[in-house]
Amino acid sequence: MTLHVQDLSVAFGDKTVLHHFGFTLEQGETACLLGHSGCGKTTALRAIAGFETPTTGSISLHGRLLNDVPAHQRQIGMVFQDYALFPHLNVADNIAFGLHRRPRSERQQRVAELLALTGLETQAKQYPHQLSGGQQQRVALARALAPKPDLILLDEPFSNLDADLRTRLSKEVRQLLKQQNTAAIMVTHDQQEAFVMADKIGVIKQGRLVQWSDPYTLYRQPADAETACFIGSGALISGQVADQGVQTGLGLLPAADTTALTPGQAVRVLIRPDDIVFDPSAAEQAEVMEQDFKGGHFLYTLRLADGSLFPAHSAEHLTIGQRLGVRYRGAAAVAFPL
């Protein structure tokens, strides 16, 4: 199974909300569309599902063009933000809803498989209002998986859950999808969800797909400065391109790629918290400006002599105003021209 979205645009009246959108998703892969509210990520999901009509471009699955195929004939499952469970049906009947044309024995076998897979065997006869939020979410996923669709779409499925449950269920859902070898696309504005769930992440900005890559590449090699600031903790500090890297307030840093830059050019350099180590012997000094206690460690905001601010992790309890040596230990830094 390959989902291929090419040059997709969607407009409502004279307003275009998706601009020449495109990516490829393979069998068993999970992708997350990530962006601020109103960026177009849900519109993209709805277009793939068949709920919105593209203005331009194409959507194909297994090489079959879907543009004119009704939503119910696309072999695509959907998990809605509010789960949309049927309140008058119990768990087993909710899961079996899309199997009504299958033989009874096949329906019963598939429902039993999914009840076991989702750990809901003892809740089979309960109704949605008797379930926790996490259990309702698993029922919605099981119902979407029941007909063995080629693709599952999830519209912010964890947004109604508390933080701890969100993290746990993100891992559970990813495991379920992998066990079924089902491709999935999830819409979210939560970066942590995306990092936990995704094989590929698509960052959307004002209706445009600005980057499509695996989570590590997205974190370490963002496509532009705005994406760098949007993804994960980090800061951009001032620098100047040199022959052997980029000169900054942290010293001369190795640079990932300066072929498009010229020596002496002013740039902004991405610094992640894990790029920094405290070192009493370091030549560069930084002042502690802020601290954010994370339980197992602190996230500090530090200031260099040139005024640049950047984050750093440490298990040590430092005080505001304290000065100490810092050293860059990261891989080749990513520099963005001003």
Short mmCIF file of C-alpha atoms in Angstrom, two decimals, residues 83-335:
data_model
loop_
_atom_site.label_atom_id
_atom_site.label_comp_id
_atom_site.label_asym_id
_atom_site.label_seq_id
_atom_site.Cartn_x
_atom_site.Cartn_y
_atom_site.Cartn_z
CA TYR A 83 -14.62 9.40 18.91
CA ALA A 84 -18.26 9.50 17.61
CA LEU A 85 -19.21 6.25 19.33
CA PHE A 86 -22.84 5.15 19.09
CA PRO A 87 -24.30 5.62 22.59
CA HIS A 88 -27.03 2.99 22.07
CA LEU A 89 -24.54 0.27 21.09
CA ASN A 90 -22.24 -1.60 23.45
CA VAL A 91 -18.50 -1.90 22.86
CA ALA A 92 -18.70 -5.08 20.80
CA ASP A 93 -21.49 -3.72 18.60
CA ASN A 94 -19.67 -0.42 18.10
CA ILE A 95 -16.61 -2.33 16.88
CA ALA A 96 -18.77 -4.52 14.63
CA PHE A 97 -20.63 -1.59 13.07
CA GLY A 98 -18.63 -1.54 9.82
CA LEU A 99 -18.83 -5.32 9.42
CA HIS A 100 -22.59 -5.66 8.91
CA ARG A 101 -22.17 -7.14 5.42
CA ARG A 102 -19.74 -9.81 6.58
CA PRO A 103 -20.88 -13.31 7.63
CA ARG A 104 -21.80 -13.50 11.30
CA SER A 105 -18.94 -15.87 12.17
CA GLU A 106 -16.43 -13.54 10.51
CA ARG A 107 -17.87 -10.54 12.38
CA GLN A 108 -17.65 -12.31 15.71
CA GLN A 109 -14.09 -13.47 15.06
CA ARG A 110 -12.90 -10.01 14.03
CA VAL A 111 -14.56 -8.33 17.02
CA ALA A 112 -13.00 -10.89 19.37
CA GLU A 113 -9.56 -10.23 17.83
CA LEU A 114 -9.88 -6.48 18.31
CA LEU A 115 -11.27 -6.76 21.84
CA ALA A 116 -8.21 -8.81 22.75
CA LEU A 117 -5.85 -6.50 20.87
CA THR A 118 -7.18 -3.42 22.65
CA GLY A 119 -7.57 -5.06 26.06
CA LEU A 120 -11.32 -4.51 26.13
CA GLU A 121 -12.56 -8.09 26.52
CA THR A 122 -14.17 -7.40 29.89
CA GLN A 123 -15.86 -4.22 28.58
CA ALA A 124 -17.47 -5.89 25.53
CA LYS A 125 -21.03 -5.50 26.86
CA GLN A 126 -20.57 -2.05 28.37
CA TYR A 127 -21.83 1.16 26.75
CA PRO A 128 -19.73 4.23 25.86
CA HIS A 129 -20.94 6.26 28.85
CA GLN A 130 -19.62 3.52 31.16
CA LEU A 131 -16.07 3.77 29.77
CA SER A 132 -13.13 6.02 30.59
CA GLY A 133 -11.80 8.41 27.97
CA GLY A 134 -8.92 6.07 27.19
CA GLN A 135 -11.26 3.10 26.76
CA GLN A 136 -13.52 5.11 24.45
CA GLN A 137 -10.50 6.02 22.37
CA ARG A 138 -9.54 2.36 22.01
CA VAL A 139 -13.08 1.43 20.98
CA ALA A 140 -13.00 4.13 18.29
CA LEU A 141 -9.69 2.81 16.99
CA ALA A 142 -10.89 -0.81 17.05
CA ARG A 143 -14.02 0.18 15.10
CA ALA A 144 -11.88 1.93 12.49
CA LEU A 145 -9.55 -1.10 12.21
CA ALA A 146 -12.33 -3.69 12.06
CA PRO A 147 -12.90 -3.69 8.25
CA LYS A 148 -9.10 -3.90 7.71
CA PRO A 149 -8.81 -0.57 5.88
CA ASP A 150 -5.81 0.39 3.80
CA LEU A 151 -5.36 3.58 5.81
CA ILE A 152 -6.48 5.01 9.16
CA LEU A 153 -6.97 8.75 9.70
CA LEU A 154 -6.96 10.16 13.24
CA ASP A 155 -8.14 13.70 13.94
CA GLU A 156 -6.48 14.82 17.21
CA PRO A 157 -7.60 11.59 18.93
CA PHE A 158 -5.93 12.33 22.28
CA SER A 159 -6.90 15.98 22.72
CA ASN A 160 -9.60 15.26 25.32
CA LEU A 161 -7.29 13.22 27.57
CA ASP A 162 -4.96 14.32 30.36
CA ALA A 163 -1.23 14.54 29.65
CA ASP A 164 -0.13 11.24 31.24
CA LEU A 165 -2.90 9.26 29.54
CA ARG A 166 -2.14 10.95 26.21
CA THR A 167 1.47 9.78 26.33
CA ARG A 168 0.55 6.23 27.30
CA LEU A 169 -2.19 5.90 24.69
CA SER A 170 0.03 7.37 21.98
CA LYS A 171 2.42 4.47 22.52
CA GLU A 172 -0.42 1.93 22.66
CA VAL A 173 -2.02 3.18 19.45
CA ARG A 174 1.31 3.14 17.61
CA GLN A 175 1.85 -0.46 18.76
CA LEU A 176 -1.65 -1.47 17.61
CA LEU A 177 -1.13 0.08 14.19
CA LYS A 178 2.22 -1.67 13.81
CA GLN A 179 0.72 -5.01 14.84
CA GLN A 180 -1.96 -4.61 12.17
CA ASN A 181 0.59 -3.24 9.65
CA THR A 182 -1.85 -0.43 8.94
CA ALA A 183 -0.74 2.94 7.60
CA ALA A 184 -2.07 5.93 9.50
CA ILE A 185 -2.10 9.71 9.40
CA MET A 186 -2.76 11.66 12.58
CA VAL A 187 -3.46 15.36 12.92
CA THR A 188 -2.09 17.01 16.06
CA HIS A 189 -0.73 20.27 17.41
CA ASP A 190 1.13 18.39 20.17
CA GLN A 191 4.78 17.85 19.26
CA GLN A 192 5.30 15.17 21.90
CA GLU A 193 2.45 13.13 20.43
CA ALA A 194 4.00 13.48 16.99
CA PHE A 195 7.44 12.38 18.18
CA VAL A 196 5.97 9.35 19.99
CA MET A 197 3.66 8.27 17.16
CA ALA A 198 5.25 9.12 13.87
CA ASP A 199 7.59 7.55 11.38
CA LYS A 200 7.16 10.73 9.33
CA ILE A 201 6.11 14.21 10.42
CA GLY A 202 4.74 16.86 8.10
CA VAL A 203 5.02 20.43 9.37
CA ILE A 204 2.33 22.67 7.92
CA LYS A 205 2.52 26.44 7.90
CA GLN A 206 -0.26 28.59 6.43
CA GLY A 207 -1.51 25.74 4.26
CA ARG A 208 1.91 24.74 2.94
CA LEU A 209 3.88 21.62 3.77
CA VAL A 210 7.26 23.08 4.73
CA GLN A 211 8.94 19.81 5.77
CA TRP A 212 8.23 16.08 5.53
CA SER A 213 10.78 13.92 7.32
CA ASP A 214 11.42 11.48 10.14
CA PRO A 215 11.25 12.99 13.66
CA TYR A 216 15.02 13.00 14.27
CA THR A 217 15.78 14.79 11.01
CA LEU A 218 13.04 17.30 11.73
CA TYR A 219 14.50 18.00 15.18
CA ARG A 220 18.11 18.18 14.06
CA GLN A 221 17.80 19.57 10.52
CA PRO A 222 14.70 21.77 10.34
CA ALA A 223 13.97 23.24 6.93
CA ASP A 224 13.94 26.87 8.04
CA ALA A 225 14.34 29.10 11.08
CA GLU A 226 10.61 29.21 11.85
CA THR A 227 10.38 25.42 11.85
CA ALA A 228 13.47 25.27 14.06
CA CYS A 229 11.75 27.45 16.66
CA PHE A 230 8.45 25.58 16.37
CA ILE A 231 9.88 22.10 16.86
CA GLY A 232 11.20 21.18 20.31
CA SER A 233 13.04 23.40 22.76
CA GLY A 234 15.74 25.53 21.28
CA ALA A 235 16.92 29.01 20.40
CA LEU A 236 18.59 30.81 17.54
CA ILE A 237 21.74 32.72 18.45
CA SER A 238 23.68 35.17 16.31
CA GLY A 239 26.69 33.96 14.39
CA GLN A 240 28.98 34.67 11.47
CA VAL A 241 30.12 32.21 8.84
CA ALA A 242 33.83 31.38 9.10
CA ASP A 243 36.13 29.11 7.08
CA GLN A 244 35.81 26.21 9.54
CA GLY A 245 32.24 26.69 10.75
CA VAL A 246 30.26 29.46 12.40
CA GLN A 247 31.66 31.91 14.94
CA THR A 248 29.23 32.55 17.82
CA GLY A 249 29.17 33.66 21.43
CA LEU A 250 29.70 29.97 22.25
CA GLY A 251 32.88 29.92 20.19
CA LEU A 252 33.54 28.43 16.76
CA LEU A 253 30.89 25.79 16.08
CA PRO A 254 31.04 23.10 13.42
CA ALA A 255 28.40 23.78 10.78
CA ALA A 256 26.19 21.25 9.03
CA ASP A 257 26.32 22.89 5.60
CA THR A 258 27.67 26.31 4.73
CA THR A 259 28.01 25.75 0.97
CA ALA A 260 25.11 28.15 0.34
CA LEU A 261 26.64 30.73 2.69
CA THR A 262 29.66 33.00 2.29
CA PRO A 263 32.42 33.71 4.84
CA GLY A 264 31.50 36.70 6.96
CA GLN A 265 27.78 36.29 6.35
CA ALA A 266 25.53 36.89 9.37
CA VAL A 267 23.45 33.87 10.36
CA ARG A 268 21.32 32.48 13.16
CA VAL A 269 22.44 29.17 14.65
CA LEU A 270 20.10 26.61 16.19
CA ILE A 271 21.00 25.57 19.74
CA ARG A 272 19.14 22.70 21.43
CA PRO A 273 19.28 22.15 25.22
CA ASP A 274 21.12 18.86 24.77
CA ASP A 275 23.84 20.61 22.72
CA ILE A 276 25.20 22.33 25.84
CA VAL A 277 27.35 20.99 28.66
CA PHE A 278 28.49 22.89 31.75
CA ASP A 279 32.28 22.95 31.91
CA PRO A 280 34.26 24.97 34.51
CA SER A 281 37.26 25.01 32.16
CA ALA A 282 35.31 26.38 29.18
CA ALA A 283 36.38 29.74 27.78
CA GLU A 284 32.78 30.91 27.26
CA GLN A 285 30.77 32.02 30.29
CA ALA A 286 26.98 32.24 30.57
CA GLU A 287 24.62 33.67 33.17
CA VAL A 288 21.59 31.78 34.44
CA MET A 289 18.51 33.88 33.63
CA GLU A 290 15.60 31.48 34.19
CA GLN A 291 15.01 27.97 35.49
CA ASP A 292 12.19 25.52 34.83
CA PHE A 293 12.11 22.49 37.11
CA LYS A 294 11.17 19.34 35.16
CA GLY A 295 11.39 16.83 38.02
CA GLY A 296 14.45 14.83 36.98
CA HIS A 297 16.30 17.87 35.65
CA PHE A 298 16.16 21.62 35.20
CA LEU A 299 15.74 23.48 31.93
CA TYR A 300 17.75 26.69 32.20
CA THR A 301 17.75 29.80 30.05
CA LEU A 302 21.30 31.12 29.80
CA ARG A 303 22.67 34.41 28.50
CA LEU A 304 26.01 34.88 26.78
CA ALA A 305 28.16 38.00 26.95
CA ASP A 306 26.76 39.17 23.59
CA GLY A 307 23.20 38.96 24.97
CA SER A 308 22.23 35.73 23.18
CA LEU A 309 19.76 33.55 25.09
CA PHE A 310 19.67 29.76 24.76
CA PRO A 311 18.41 26.73 26.73
CA ALA A 312 20.40 24.02 28.53
CA HIS A 313 19.52 20.92 30.56
CA SER A 314 21.17 20.06 33.86
CA ALA A 315 20.44 17.93 36.92
CA GLU A 316 22.27 20.54 39.02
CA HIS A 317 20.32 23.12 41.00
CA LEU A 318 21.77 26.44 39.84
CA THR A 319 20.76 29.89 41.03
CA ILE A 320 19.48 32.82 39.00
CA GLY A 321 22.37 35.15 38.21
CA GLN A 322 25.00 32.44 38.62
CA ARG A 323 27.77 32.51 36.00
CA LEU A 324 29.46 29.35 34.79
CA GLY A 325 31.41 27.91 31.89
CA VAL A 326 29.49 26.38 28.98
CA ARG A 327 30.61 24.36 26.00
CA TYR A 328 28.89 23.28 22.79
CA ARG A 329 28.96 19.50 22.42
CA GLY A 330 26.39 19.00 19.69
CA ALA A 331 26.83 17.72 16.18
CA ALA A 332 27.28 20.08 13.26
CA ALA A 333 25.12 23.12 13.93
CA VAL A 334 22.39 24.27 11.55
CA ALA A 335 22.77 27.89 10.43
#
